[in-house]
Short mmCIF file of C-alpha atoms in Angstrom, two decimals:
data_model
loop_
_atom_site.label_atom_id
_atom_site.label_comp_id
_atom_site.label_asym_id
_atom_site.label_seq_id
_atom_site.Cartn_x
_atom_site.Cartn_y
_atom_site.Cartn_z
CA UNK A 1035 79.94 14.94 45.34
CA UNK A 1036 78.28 11.72 46.38
CA UNK A 1037 80.54 9.52 48.49
CA UNK A 1038 81.28 6.20 46.79
CA UNK A 1039 81.36 2.86 48.59
CA UNK A 1040 83.97 2.40 51.30
CA UNK A 1041 87.24 1.24 49.86
CA UNK A 1042 89.87 2.44 47.46
CA UNK A 1043 92.32 3.60 46.54
CA UNK A 1044 90.26 5.79 44.23
CA UNK A 1045 91.16 8.63 41.88
CA UNK A 1046 89.16 11.85 41.90
CA UNK A 1047 89.23 14.08 38.82
CA UNK A 1048 88.33 17.77 39.13
CA UNK A 1049 88.15 20.14 36.19
CA UNK A 1050 87.24 23.77 35.57
CA UNK A 1051 88.82 23.50 32.16
CA UNK A 1052 92.12 22.43 33.65
CA UNK A 1053 92.05 18.87 34.98
CA UNK A 1054 93.42 17.93 38.39
CA UNK A 1055 93.61 14.31 39.51
CA UNK A 1056 93.78 13.29 43.17
CA UNK A 1057 95.28 9.84 43.54
CA UNK A 1058 95.38 7.18 46.24
CA UNK A 1059 92.15 8.34 47.90
CA UNK A 1060 90.50 6.07 50.46
CA UNK A 1061 86.85 6.29 51.45
CA UNK A 1062 85.83 5.13 54.89
CA UNK A 1063 85.35 6.22 58.50
CA UNK A 1064 87.12 9.37 59.75
CA UNK A 1065 87.30 10.31 63.44
CA UNK A 1066 88.60 13.49 65.07
CA UNK A 1067 90.90 12.96 68.08
CA UNK A 1068 91.81 15.80 70.42
CA UNK A 1069 92.83 16.67 73.97
CA UNK A 1070 95.94 17.19 76.04
CA UNK A 1071 99.03 15.10 76.76
CA UNK A 1072 97.33 11.74 77.26
CA UNK A 1073 95.82 12.09 73.80
CA UNK A 1074 99.01 13.57 72.37
CA UNK A 1075 101.26 10.83 73.85
CA UNK A 1076 102.73 9.08 70.78
CA UNK A 1077 103.19 5.39 70.19
CA UNK A 1078 106.92 5.80 70.85
CA UNK A 1079 106.08 7.28 74.28
CA UNK A 1080 107.53 10.16 76.23
CA UNK A 1081 110.90 10.34 77.96
CA UNK A 1082 111.08 7.28 80.28
CA UNK A 1083 107.34 6.83 79.78
CA UNK A 1084 106.71 4.03 77.28
CA UNK A 1085 103.47 2.89 75.70
CA UNK A 1086 102.86 -0.76 76.46
CA UNK A 1087 102.69 -3.09 73.42
CA UNK A 1088 103.43 -0.28 70.96
CA UNK A 1089 106.64 -1.76 69.51
CA UNK A 1090 104.80 -4.64 67.86
CA UNK A 1091 102.39 -2.26 66.16
CA UNK A 1092 105.13 0.09 64.99
CA UNK A 1093 107.38 -2.54 63.42
CA UNK A 1094 104.46 -4.37 61.80
CA UNK A 1095 102.81 -1.28 60.33
CA UNK A 1096 102.12 -1.82 56.62
CA UNK A 1097 101.49 0.99 54.15
CA UNK A 1098 99.08 -1.26 52.28
CA UNK A 1099 96.69 -1.38 55.21
CA UNK A 1100 93.74 1.03 54.71
CA UNK A 1101 94.48 3.09 57.81
CA UNK A 1102 95.49 6.74 57.46
CA UNK A 1103 96.69 9.30 60.00
CA UNK A 1104 96.71 13.08 59.88
CA UNK A 1105 98.73 14.72 62.67
CA UNK A 1106 97.94 18.43 62.93
CA UNK A 1107 101.00 20.52 63.77
CA UNK A 1108 100.86 22.62 66.93
CA UNK A 1109 99.73 26.16 66.23
CA UNK A 1110 98.45 28.66 68.78
CA UNK A 1111 96.90 31.86 67.46
CA UNK A 1112 95.03 34.93 68.70
CA UNK A 1113 93.40 35.20 65.25
CA UNK A 1114 91.34 32.55 63.51
CA UNK A 1115 93.57 30.76 61.01
CA UNK A 1116 92.47 29.33 57.66
CA UNK A 1117 95.40 26.91 57.31
CA UNK A 1118 97.55 24.67 59.46
CA UNK A 1119 100.31 22.12 59.10
CA UNK A 1120 99.34 18.51 58.59
CA UNK A 1121 98.91 15.88 55.90
CA UNK A 1122 97.45 12.42 55.53
CA UNK A 1123 100.07 9.75 56.09
CA UNK A 1124 100.03 6.05 55.41
CA UNK A 1125 100.28 3.30 57.99
CA UNK A 1126 104.09 3.13 58.06
CA UNK A 1127 106.39 2.58 61.06
CA UNK A 1128 107.68 6.16 61.04
CA UNK A 1129 104.22 7.71 61.01
CA UNK A 1130 102.71 5.25 63.47
CA UNK A 1131 105.56 5.79 65.96
CA UNK A 1132 104.85 9.52 66.08
CA UNK A 1133 101.08 9.51 66.25
CA UNK A 1134 98.76 9.49 69.26
CA UNK A 1135 98.74 6.06 70.88
CA UNK A 1136 95.13 6.44 72.05
CA UNK A 1137 93.98 7.50 68.58
CA UNK A 1138 96.01 4.80 66.82
CA UNK A 1139 94.79 1.94 69.00
CA UNK A 1140 91.24 3.27 68.50
CA UNK A 1141 91.65 3.34 64.72
CA UNK A 1142 93.33 -0.07 64.70
CA UNK A 1143 90.45 -1.72 66.57
CA UNK A 1144 87.86 0.06 64.44
CA UNK A 1145 89.50 -0.91 61.15
CA UNK A 1146 89.90 -4.54 62.20
CA UNK A 1147 86.24 -4.81 63.16
CA UNK A 1148 84.70 -2.90 60.25
CA UNK A 1149 87.10 -4.02 57.52
CA UNK A 1150 86.84 -0.63 55.78
CA UNK A 1151 89.37 2.24 55.56
CA UNK A 1152 89.69 4.27 58.75
CA UNK A 1153 91.33 7.65 59.18
CA UNK A 1154 92.08 9.69 62.30
CA UNK A 1155 92.78 13.41 62.46
CA UNK A 1156 94.79 14.14 65.61
CA UNK A 1157 94.80 17.71 66.92
CA UNK A 1158 96.15 17.85 70.48
CA UNK A 1159 98.47 19.77 72.80
CA UNK A 1160 99.88 18.57 76.11
CA UNK A 1161 98.79 20.59 79.14
CA UNK A 1162 95.96 22.31 77.26
CA UNK A 1163 92.79 23.42 79.02
CA UNK A 1164 89.40 22.94 77.42
CA UNK A 1165 88.99 26.73 77.22
CA UNK A 1166 91.78 26.87 74.63
CA UNK A 1167 89.72 24.59 72.33
CA UNK A 1168 86.61 26.80 72.43
CA UNK A 1169 85.98 29.67 70.01
CA UNK A 1170 85.42 33.32 70.82
CA UNK A 1171 81.68 33.23 70.09
CA UNK A 1172 81.14 30.53 72.70
CA UNK A 1173 82.61 32.72 75.43
CA UNK A 1174 80.71 35.79 74.27
CA UNK A 1175 77.37 33.95 74.36
CA UNK A 1176 77.80 31.49 77.20
CA UNK A 1177 80.68 32.68 79.42
CA UNK A 1178 80.81 36.49 79.22
CA UNK A 1179 82.63 36.59 82.56
CA UNK A 1180 85.74 35.09 80.93
CA UNK A 1181 88.23 37.72 79.81
CA UNK A 1182 89.27 37.63 76.15
CA UNK A 1183 91.57 40.64 76.48
CA UNK A 1184 94.47 38.68 75.00
CA UNK A 1185 92.59 38.33 71.71
CA UNK A 1186 92.34 42.12 71.44
CA UNK A 1187 95.95 42.80 72.37
CA UNK A 1188 94.94 44.29 75.72
CA UNK A 1189 97.13 41.86 77.63
CA UNK A 1190 99.85 39.41 76.60
CA UNK A 1191 99.15 35.72 76.14
CA UNK A 1192 99.90 33.93 79.40
CA UNK A 1193 100.01 30.33 78.19
CA UNK A 1194 99.57 29.63 74.49
CA UNK A 1195 98.03 26.20 75.12
CA UNK A 1196 95.64 27.26 77.91
CA UNK A 1197 94.33 30.77 77.21
CA UNK A 1198 90.81 30.77 75.72
CA UNK A 1199 90.38 30.26 71.96
CA UNK A 1200 94.05 29.95 71.01
CA UNK A 1201 94.04 26.28 70.00
CA UNK A 1202 90.62 26.49 68.39
CA UNK A 1203 91.93 29.33 66.25
CA UNK A 1204 95.08 27.48 65.26
CA UNK A 1205 94.24 23.78 65.23
CA UNK A 1206 90.47 23.46 64.76
CA UNK A 1207 89.19 26.36 62.66
CA UNK A 1208 91.51 25.59 59.70
CA UNK A 1209 89.96 22.12 59.39
CA UNK A 1210 86.36 23.33 58.98
CA UNK A 1211 84.26 21.99 57.22
CA UNK A 1212 85.98 18.61 56.89
CA UNK A 1213 83.41 15.92 57.59
CA UNK A 1214 84.11 13.32 60.24
CA UNK A 1215 82.08 10.54 61.81
CA UNK A 1216 82.72 11.41 65.45
CA UNK A 1217 85.05 12.77 68.13
CA UNK A 1218 87.25 11.06 70.71
CA UNK A 1219 88.45 13.35 73.49
CA UNK A 1220 91.07 12.77 76.22
CA UNK A 1221 91.41 15.96 78.23
CA UNK A 1222 90.73 17.19 81.73
CA UNK A 1223 93.84 16.97 83.90
CA UNK A 1224 94.47 20.71 83.40
CA UNK A 1225 90.88 21.51 84.46
CA UNK A 1226 90.69 19.10 87.38
CA UNK A 1227 90.36 21.76 90.09
CA UNK A 1228 87.04 23.08 88.74
CA UNK A 1229 84.80 20.07 88.11
CA UNK A 1230 81.53 22.01 88.33
CA UNK A 1231 82.56 24.37 85.53
CA UNK A 1232 83.77 21.50 83.37
CA UNK A 1233 80.29 20.00 83.05
CA UNK A 1234 79.05 22.90 80.92
CA UNK A 1235 82.41 23.59 79.24
CA UNK A 1236 82.56 20.09 77.78
CA UNK A 1237 78.95 20.35 76.65
CA UNK A 1238 79.78 23.64 74.95
CA UNK A 1239 82.73 22.02 73.20
CA UNK A 1240 80.59 19.19 71.80
CA UNK A 1241 77.85 21.57 70.64
CA UNK A 1242 80.40 23.86 68.97
CA UNK A 1243 82.18 21.03 67.15
CA UNK A 1244 78.94 19.55 65.85
CA UNK A 1245 77.75 22.92 64.60
CA UNK A 1246 81.02 24.12 63.10
CA UNK A 1247 81.68 20.88 61.22
CA UNK A 1248 78.02 20.45 60.25
CA UNK A 1249 77.73 17.00 61.81
CA UNK A 1250 74.84 17.48 64.28
CA UNK A 1251 74.60 13.79 65.14
CA UNK A 1252 78.34 13.18 65.53
CA UNK A 1253 79.04 10.85 68.48
CA UNK A 1254 81.34 12.15 71.20
CA UNK A 1255 83.35 9.82 73.41
CA UNK A 1256 85.66 11.02 76.17
CA UNK A 1257 88.15 9.35 78.50
CA UNK A 1258 87.89 9.90 82.25
CA UNK A 1259 91.19 11.02 83.75
CA UNK A 1260 93.27 8.26 85.31
CA UNK A 1261 94.16 7.73 88.98
CA UNK A 1262 97.35 9.61 89.91
CA UNK A 1263 98.71 10.91 93.21
CA UNK A 1264 98.46 14.64 92.28
CA UNK A 1265 100.71 15.61 95.21
CA UNK A 1266 98.30 14.02 97.70
CA UNK A 1267 96.97 10.56 96.93
CA UNK A 1268 94.34 10.79 99.67
CA UNK A 1269 92.54 13.80 98.19
CA UNK A 1270 89.62 13.39 95.81
CA UNK A 1271 90.23 15.65 92.81
CA UNK A 1272 90.02 12.63 90.52
CA UNK A 1273 86.70 11.45 91.93
CA UNK A 1274 84.93 14.79 91.63
CA UNK A 1275 86.32 15.43 88.17
CA UNK A 1276 85.35 12.02 86.82
CA UNK A 1277 81.88 12.64 88.23
CA UNK A 1278 81.75 15.89 86.26
CA UNK A 1279 82.86 14.14 83.08
CA UNK A 1280 80.17 11.51 83.51
CA UNK A 1281 77.47 14.09 84.23
CA UNK A 1282 78.43 16.15 81.19
CA UNK A 1283 78.27 13.11 78.93
CA UNK A 1284 74.96 11.89 80.32
CA UNK A 1285 73.42 15.30 79.63
CA UNK A 1286 74.76 15.35 76.06
CA UNK A 1287 72.97 13.44 73.36
CA UNK A 1288 74.84 10.66 71.55
CA UNK A 1289 77.82 10.72 73.87
CA UNK A 1290 79.68 8.33 76.14
CA UNK A 1291 82.79 7.82 78.20
CA UNK A 1292 85.36 5.18 79.03
CA UNK A 1293 87.12 4.93 82.36
CA UNK A 1294 90.71 4.24 83.37
CA UNK A 1295 90.37 3.34 87.06
CA UNK A 1296 92.19 0.06 86.52
CA UNK A 1297 95.14 1.28 84.43
CA UNK A 1298 96.49 4.32 86.28
CA UNK A 1299 100.04 4.66 87.61
CA UNK A 1300 100.71 6.18 91.02
CA UNK A 1301 103.65 8.38 90.02
CA UNK A 1302 103.10 8.76 86.26
CA UNK A 1303 100.36 10.98 84.87
CA UNK A 1304 100.65 9.32 81.44
CA UNK A 1305 99.63 5.67 81.91
CA UNK A 1306 101.41 3.20 79.63
CA UNK A 1307 98.31 1.14 78.88
CA UNK A 1308 96.95 3.27 76.07
CA UNK A 1309 95.93 0.18 74.14
CA UNK A 1310 93.12 -0.43 76.63
CA UNK A 1311 91.99 3.19 76.32
CA UNK A 1312 91.88 3.13 72.51
CA UNK A 1313 90.14 -0.22 72.39
CA UNK A 1314 87.51 0.77 74.93
CA UNK A 1315 86.72 3.86 72.86
CA UNK A 1316 86.48 1.71 69.73
CA UNK A 1317 84.22 -0.84 71.41
CA UNK A 1318 81.93 1.98 72.53
CA UNK A 1319 81.76 3.33 68.98
CA UNK A 1320 81.20 -0.14 67.52
CA UNK A 1321 78.38 -0.75 69.99
CA UNK A 1322 76.65 2.62 69.63
CA UNK A 1323 77.35 3.61 66.02
CA UNK A 1324 78.01 0.47 64.02
CA UNK A 1325 75.43 -1.95 65.36
CA UNK A 1326 77.79 -4.37 67.09
CA UNK A 1327 75.68 -4.89 70.21
CA UNK A 1328 76.96 -8.36 71.06
CA UNK A 1329 79.49 -6.70 73.40
CA UNK A 1330 78.26 -4.59 76.31
CA UNK A 1331 80.68 -1.71 75.79
CA UNK A 1332 79.03 0.83 78.12
CA UNK A 1333 80.69 1.13 81.53
CA UNK A 1334 78.55 0.06 84.50
CA UNK A 1335 77.41 3.09 86.47
CA UNK A 1336 75.77 3.87 89.81
CA UNK A 1337 71.99 3.74 90.12
CA UNK A 1338 70.97 3.69 93.81
CA UNK A 1339 71.86 2.42 97.28
CA UNK A 1340 70.17 1.25 100.45
CA UNK A 1341 71.70 0.63 103.89
CA UNK A 1342 70.65 -1.92 106.47
CA UNK A 1343 72.16 -4.54 108.75
CA UNK A 1344 75.47 -2.68 108.79
CA UNK A 1345 75.94 -2.93 105.02
CA UNK A 1346 75.46 -0.88 101.89
CA UNK A 1347 73.69 -2.45 98.92
CA UNK A 1348 74.77 -0.55 95.81
CA UNK A 1349 72.72 -1.10 92.66
CA UNK A 1350 74.48 -0.51 89.33
CA UNK A 1351 73.20 -0.03 85.80
CA UNK A 1352 74.82 -2.87 83.86
CA UNK A 1353 74.00 -5.15 80.95
CA UNK A 1354 72.28 -8.51 81.12
CA UNK A 1355 75.52 -10.34 81.92
CA UNK A 1356 75.85 -8.55 85.26
CA UNK A 1357 78.80 -7.40 87.32
CA UNK A 1358 82.09 -9.18 87.87
CA UNK A 1359 83.99 -10.61 89.61
CA UNK A 1360 81.70 -13.01 91.39
CA UNK A 1361 82.58 -14.53 94.79
CA UNK A 1362 85.70 -12.36 95.17
CA UNK A 1363 86.59 -9.16 96.98
CA UNK A 1364 86.38 -6.06 94.80
CA UNK A 1365 89.01 -3.37 95.50
CA UNK A 1366 88.44 0.38 95.47
CA UNK A 1367 85.47 0.72 97.82
CA UNK A 1368 85.16 2.90 100.93
CA UNK A 1369 82.30 3.32 103.37
CA UNK A 1370 81.30 5.98 105.92
CA UNK A 1371 78.84 6.61 108.69
CA UNK A 1372 77.12 9.85 109.64
CA UNK A 1373 80.50 11.31 110.64
CA UNK A 1374 81.47 11.33 106.92
CA UNK A 1375 84.78 9.63 107.61
CA UNK A 1376 85.47 7.09 104.87
CA UNK A 1377 87.42 3.92 105.58
CA UNK A 1378 88.43 1.03 103.29
CA UNK A 1379 85.61 -1.46 102.87
CA UNK A 1380 85.04 -5.04 101.86
CA UNK A 1381 82.93 -5.31 98.72
CA UNK A 1382 81.50 -8.30 96.90
CA UNK A 1383 78.91 -8.84 94.25
CA UNK A 1384 75.60 -9.87 95.76
CA UNK A 1385 75.08 -13.63 95.55
CA UNK A 1386 71.56 -13.32 94.16
CA UNK A 1387 71.45 -9.94 92.43
CA UNK A 1388 73.95 -9.64 89.58
CA UNK A 1389 73.69 -5.85 89.46
CA UNK A 1390 74.27 -5.20 93.20
CA UNK A 1391 77.50 -4.82 95.18
CA UNK A 1392 77.39 -5.39 98.95
CA UNK A 1393 79.79 -3.13 100.88
CA UNK A 1394 80.71 -3.17 104.57
CA UNK A 1395 83.38 -2.58 107.21
CA UNK A 1396 83.53 -3.70 110.82
CA UNK A 1397 84.75 -0.18 111.66
CA UNK A 1398 81.48 1.39 110.43
CA UNK A 1399 78.53 -0.31 112.16
CA UNK A 1400 75.94 2.15 110.81
CA UNK A 1401 76.97 3.10 107.26
CA UNK A 1402 75.22 5.81 105.26
CA UNK A 1403 77.49 6.33 102.23
CA UNK A 1404 79.73 4.40 99.84
CA UNK A 1405 82.39 5.67 97.45
CA UNK A 1406 84.29 3.83 94.74
CA UNK A 1407 87.72 4.86 93.40
CA UNK A 1408 87.05 8.36 94.66
CA UNK A 1409 90.53 9.34 95.81
CA UNK A 1410 93.30 10.65 93.56
CA UNK A 1411 95.01 7.29 93.78
CA UNK A 1412 92.96 4.13 93.93
CA UNK A 1413 92.82 0.83 92.11
CA UNK A 1414 89.45 -0.35 90.92
CA UNK A 1415 88.23 -3.84 90.21
CA UNK A 1416 84.53 -3.63 89.32
CA UNK A 1417 83.68 -4.69 85.75
CA UNK A 1418 80.90 -5.96 83.57
CA UNK A 1419 81.19 -9.42 82.06
CA UNK A 1420 83.16 -8.09 79.06
CA UNK A 1421 85.90 -6.48 81.13
CA UNK A 1422 84.54 -2.92 80.88
CA UNK A 1423 85.30 -1.18 84.20
CA UNK A 1424 82.96 1.02 86.19
CA UNK A 1425 84.18 4.55 86.78
CA UNK A 1426 84.40 6.43 90.09
CA UNK A 1427 81.08 7.01 91.82
CA UNK A 1428 79.57 7.92 95.19
CA UNK A 1429 76.21 7.37 96.83
CA UNK A 1430 76.30 10.63 98.81
CA UNK A 1431 75.77 14.21 97.69
CA UNK A 1432 77.98 15.84 100.30
CA UNK A 1433 79.84 19.05 99.37
CA UNK A 1434 83.33 18.70 97.97
CA UNK A 1435 86.00 18.61 100.64
CA UNK A 1436 88.56 21.40 100.58
#
């Protein structure tokens, strides 16, 4: 059936001799949203963990607005399911309050900009590992070392939201072959201790989703995990994992990421500022997929570095407008000498080169490496001219510290 022009509501009549009429059908852009608790976190928040600015959106939600939400019910399964709980809901306060804040703010920004109907399918589970969202065939072909004994009844399920394949079977397979435009993905905290493995796992997830849903060119946009103390704020699990997320995306066609270095919370793993996350994802999609290139939505990222005169000169890949702020100290930077001991550094945008940050510390007279927002807890302040923050990066290739 050929898709009509974006809009609606339409009626669709189907007949094999007995006529069935589907009413109130909208045609527009549909995105698939998935991940763990930071994607699952609803507009009404978690216990003592609110979502900033959500109340205004909940109370002002109008059913007449062409924005639809489908929340997939949690279902873990050792066998591939052909059905799951979930239905399209209108943009009403009750539905908005209980849907993913990241997905809703994404859809809200997209619908406002495009002025066409937008729908989001949300399939998430707090605490889930990426392995749970991959299907059995992926492990058999690409990761034969991973045990799938639980699928054959040879061992009990350990964790229904983390064991391989269980969420794919229950919350992804039943949706095939629904057609969507693209995927937004906020997951990784549960996999943070194995960044090297995550590079290929995320690539496998994207490839699988594109193949299974028959959307080979579907864009994929993920969210880098946010700063959080993780029992030791001085460690660098966040830095290495964000590096893995960036590497995976850069090696995957038609993919991107947004970063959260400026909106983390020291003692809360679910940052309240989900509006920024959703909007940054939407701006990336608008830039890459809908031709709105007036805004530089891609996060600045590390290119190269040179060291001389006791300073590091870090070159970034950034749009024509350059880096910001100008003529002000930029937080989040550290610098080290040959001893590999990193200390807090002063950092400022170069006065003449708008894509270079100059980094130094009086305690490191002969620097050889710079890191930015690399520790579990840090607060970044490096942006492009449109307020898009740079994610964690390092100039060195030293092995991960234990």
